[in-house]
Amino acid sequence: MSSSLPTLFILAIAIALGVIGWFTTRKGPNQTLIRTSILLTLACCYLMWSVTYLAQVHPLESPRRAFVAEQ
Amino acid sequence: MGDEYPSLFRSEQMSLVQLIVPTEVAHDTIAELGELGNVQFKDLNPDVNPFQRSFVGEIRRIDEMARRVRFFANEIEKEKDVIPVRPLYDSAPLVTVGPRAAQTIDELDVKLSEHESRLSQMNKSYKDLSDRLKELIEARHVLRETAVFFDRAATREIDVRHSLDDSSAPLLQHDDREQQYSAAGDVQLDLEFVAGTIDRTRLSTFERVLWRMLRGNLYMNYIDIQEPFVDPETGVETRKNVFIIFAHGDLLLSRIRKVASSMGANIYPIDANADKRADSMREVTARLEDLQIVLYNTGANRRTELMTIAESLASWQDVVAKEKLIYETLNLLNYDVRRKTLIAEGWCPTRDIAQIQLALRHATEESGTNVPPILHELRTNRTPPTFTRTNKFTEGFQTIMDAYGIATYQEVNPGLFAVITFPFLFAVMFGDIGHGFIILLAALLMIMFEKKLAKSDLDEIVGTFFFGRYIILLMGIFSIYTGFLYNDIFSKTTHFFHSGWTWPEQHGNGTLTAISNGHTYPFGLDPAWHGAENGLLFTNSYKMKMSIVLGVIHMTFAVCLQVPNHIRLKRFSDIYTNFIPQMIFLQSIFGYLVVCIIYKWTIDWSKASTQPPSLLNMLISMVLSPGSVDPESQLYRGQATVQVILLLAAAVCVPWLLVSKPYLQYKEMQKTHGQGYIGLGADEAPREVEDATLEGEEEGNGRAIVEANDEEHDQHDFSEVVVHQVIHTIEFCLGCVSHTASYLRLWALSLAHAQLSEVLWDMTIANVLEMTGLIGLVAKAVVGVLWLTLTIGILCIMEGLSAFLHALRLHWVEANSKHYEAGGYVCAPSHLRWPVC
């Protein structure tokens, strides 16, 4: 059965990726830029995916389509 | 975050430094600092006009050298056969620092002037020779063409003679006489004449003028010269005619000569005697040949000279441009004549001071003296300039933010976050795998040919796209991602996973409703929605809610960026007078809305006891009729109470925001007044006197020379604080409402984009998809090209620009207004590299 829980799993994965990204960024003039980019990318992508997913977990509306019988 | 490396997060910490440079190392020091390119020198002689500054003489000299170098460059450019100019990286470097610098420059100056005089002499002799050549060619033409006139004139002469000799001949029998040919060929022709060449356009005027002046007493003949005369200097073609005018009497002839010279005609002495003409023809031809050889040699010599110049032209241009910049910078410094030192002041990044010290030491060693320039930091209460280090990747994003305003010194720079949020918000409005792929491809092409494109001068529009190539790259990548989530590829759909909907068996005509099979499409929009009658209903609700969620989170993030500013600028009170109430206000209304949106999604309404509430109505009634929630459609138990509490929290924040900051300021002022201090209106005036007396002792050490020249008045005016805070509060509270609504543009634009691409598909390709055979193939090809053109032109470029514009607005207005002060001024360090490359 569909549930909202996968969003939490993916959140955990996204956070883990963020932590890994934070600590594996090498020191250098671009460290801040790379760290920020990794975190923001993860946040944006996760947010949009989870919104899309959640909107479809318990839909109030079902797709309708007009069919014409083929003869 | 460590300050070990410069980052985009904040602008660089700047120091006002003073350099005391002995005159003998001044040039090398500035050269060294210019290579480093991180010191912004201040003009220490703002009152002195450019002609009275210390290094005017040097600048004049450099200008003269620059003129010569430009002259060489022009000459080389004008040469028909291309002369290769050795590029800068390939030519031997010309060292203009160190003990031999002055000598090098002198030598260069001499060399340049020698080359110039040699070249201009060659140009002159080349021009003289070409003129001579032209004259000779004209003379040859005149000789050759006039021969025809003479021949004709000679025959006529004979006729005339005959008619005169035979006095009994009737006057009107001329025609008969003409038939007779007499053998009297040696009759001397005594008509006098003028021969020469004239520009063909002036010929008719010339003829008319002569006719009038001589009252028709002339016989003029002319003939076209076939080949045009080309001016070797300008390359302009002129066409000329040979003319010969027969007239009688010295007076008339001198008049003709005068008119001819005033009309720009060249007159050549031609002898009436045919033998002499033949002689001079031979002579002219021989001289012409000689002259051509000489001219060729001169041209070859000149070319050799130009090639020698081209060998080192690039390095000369480089040196001259650098020297000019160095002296212009030196002119900004304060010149102390008595002690032979120059005093420089300027801003530089604090972290670079060590590097600058090193550069100074290096300059001293290079110049071979043992008096090093002295650098020390000055204390100042002036706001330093904003200096952000960018690279080619971040440059574009930073420019977007700089276009809104230059960050205040040490303020959190939104350009860092725009690197991701900007392309992301763009992609939310532009979500389509296909379109994303097209712009990704365009960006990749621009990046692949980066070096080549950077060198060629692009026009303004292409140049702008090229400048933003990394922005376009990220926009493309994110558009592909959001395209997957919207499940749109050129308005079609992808089907990677198990759909969450099953279509029932179809019986006859009618509308079918899909049945949920318990799955949720794991990534993106379920393909079952594609082409469904109520597909728009669903995507509208989904995209609208998503834009609210993204918008509120983006704004929350922007509000949070205030905190690092308050901490760095030591305005701790601002955290609880501004940040906390703003946060509570935003979260208690719009944050709550986001929570409700997400909570509503997680509930299975088919099994719930209540009806799904309309969240929009919920938000409206939360404000308009607090405390009353219809139990039939409530989201959760105790909703009414929670909403009242949230509303109260928001309501409290308004006076909190309004009053707390002015109150704290007021108390602060009371405290200073209580301790017996009074504010000084203009605290600079008494110092001026002091400085004058201190000068003798301190010798200008440790005191900024142009201190407070352009200092702003930083008077704490209480009423200003109050007004500012009132405006700030109103702006924030109203802004929260309107800005949240403004994020709905994400929904509107993505909807418009999806619909437009669907319409385009339906109106073009969908019509020819069914066609078969050869016609179908041709139709598909033609319509396919049309579709691709429109896709790129309208959907990628026009829609892309509009999405870009809206993303820009969301950053500038909705996000920046929450934290960005943008009250800085940009730092422009002296740099020796950019003007040349």
PDB file of C-alpha atoms in Angstrom, chain B residues 40 384-388 402 406-407 824-829:
ATOM      1  CA  GLN B  40      43.043  49.715  -4.997  1.00  0.00           C
ATOM      2  CA  PRO B 384      36.047  49.528   3.022  1.00  0.00           C
ATOM      3  CA  PRO B 385      35.025  48.626  -0.519  1.00  0.00           C
ATOM      4  CA  THR B 386      33.440  45.308  -1.342  1.00  0.00           C
ATOM      5  CA  PHE B 387      35.859  42.948  -2.979  1.00  0.00           C
ATOM      6  CA  THR B 388      34.493  39.588  -4.054  1.00  0.00           C
ATOM      7  CA  ASP B 402      25.767  42.858  -8.343  1.00  0.00           C
ATOM      8  CA  ILE B 406      26.877  45.726  -4.465  1.00  0.00           C
ATOM      9  CA  ALA B 407      26.915  43.933  -1.138  1.00  0.00           C
ATOM     10  CA  GLY B 824      28.514  48.703  -0.641  1.00  0.00           C
ATOM     11  CA  TYR B 825      30.751  50.105  -3.298  1.00  0.00           C
ATOM     12  CA  VAL B 826      32.840  48.019  -5.562  1.00  0.00           C
ATOM     13  CA  CYS B 827      36.579  47.622  -5.226  1.00  0.00           C
ATOM     14  CA  ALA B 828      38.532  48.202  -8.430  1.00  0.00           C
ATOM     15  CA  PRO B 829      42.142  47.223  -7.853  1.00  0.00           C
TER      16      PRO B 829
END
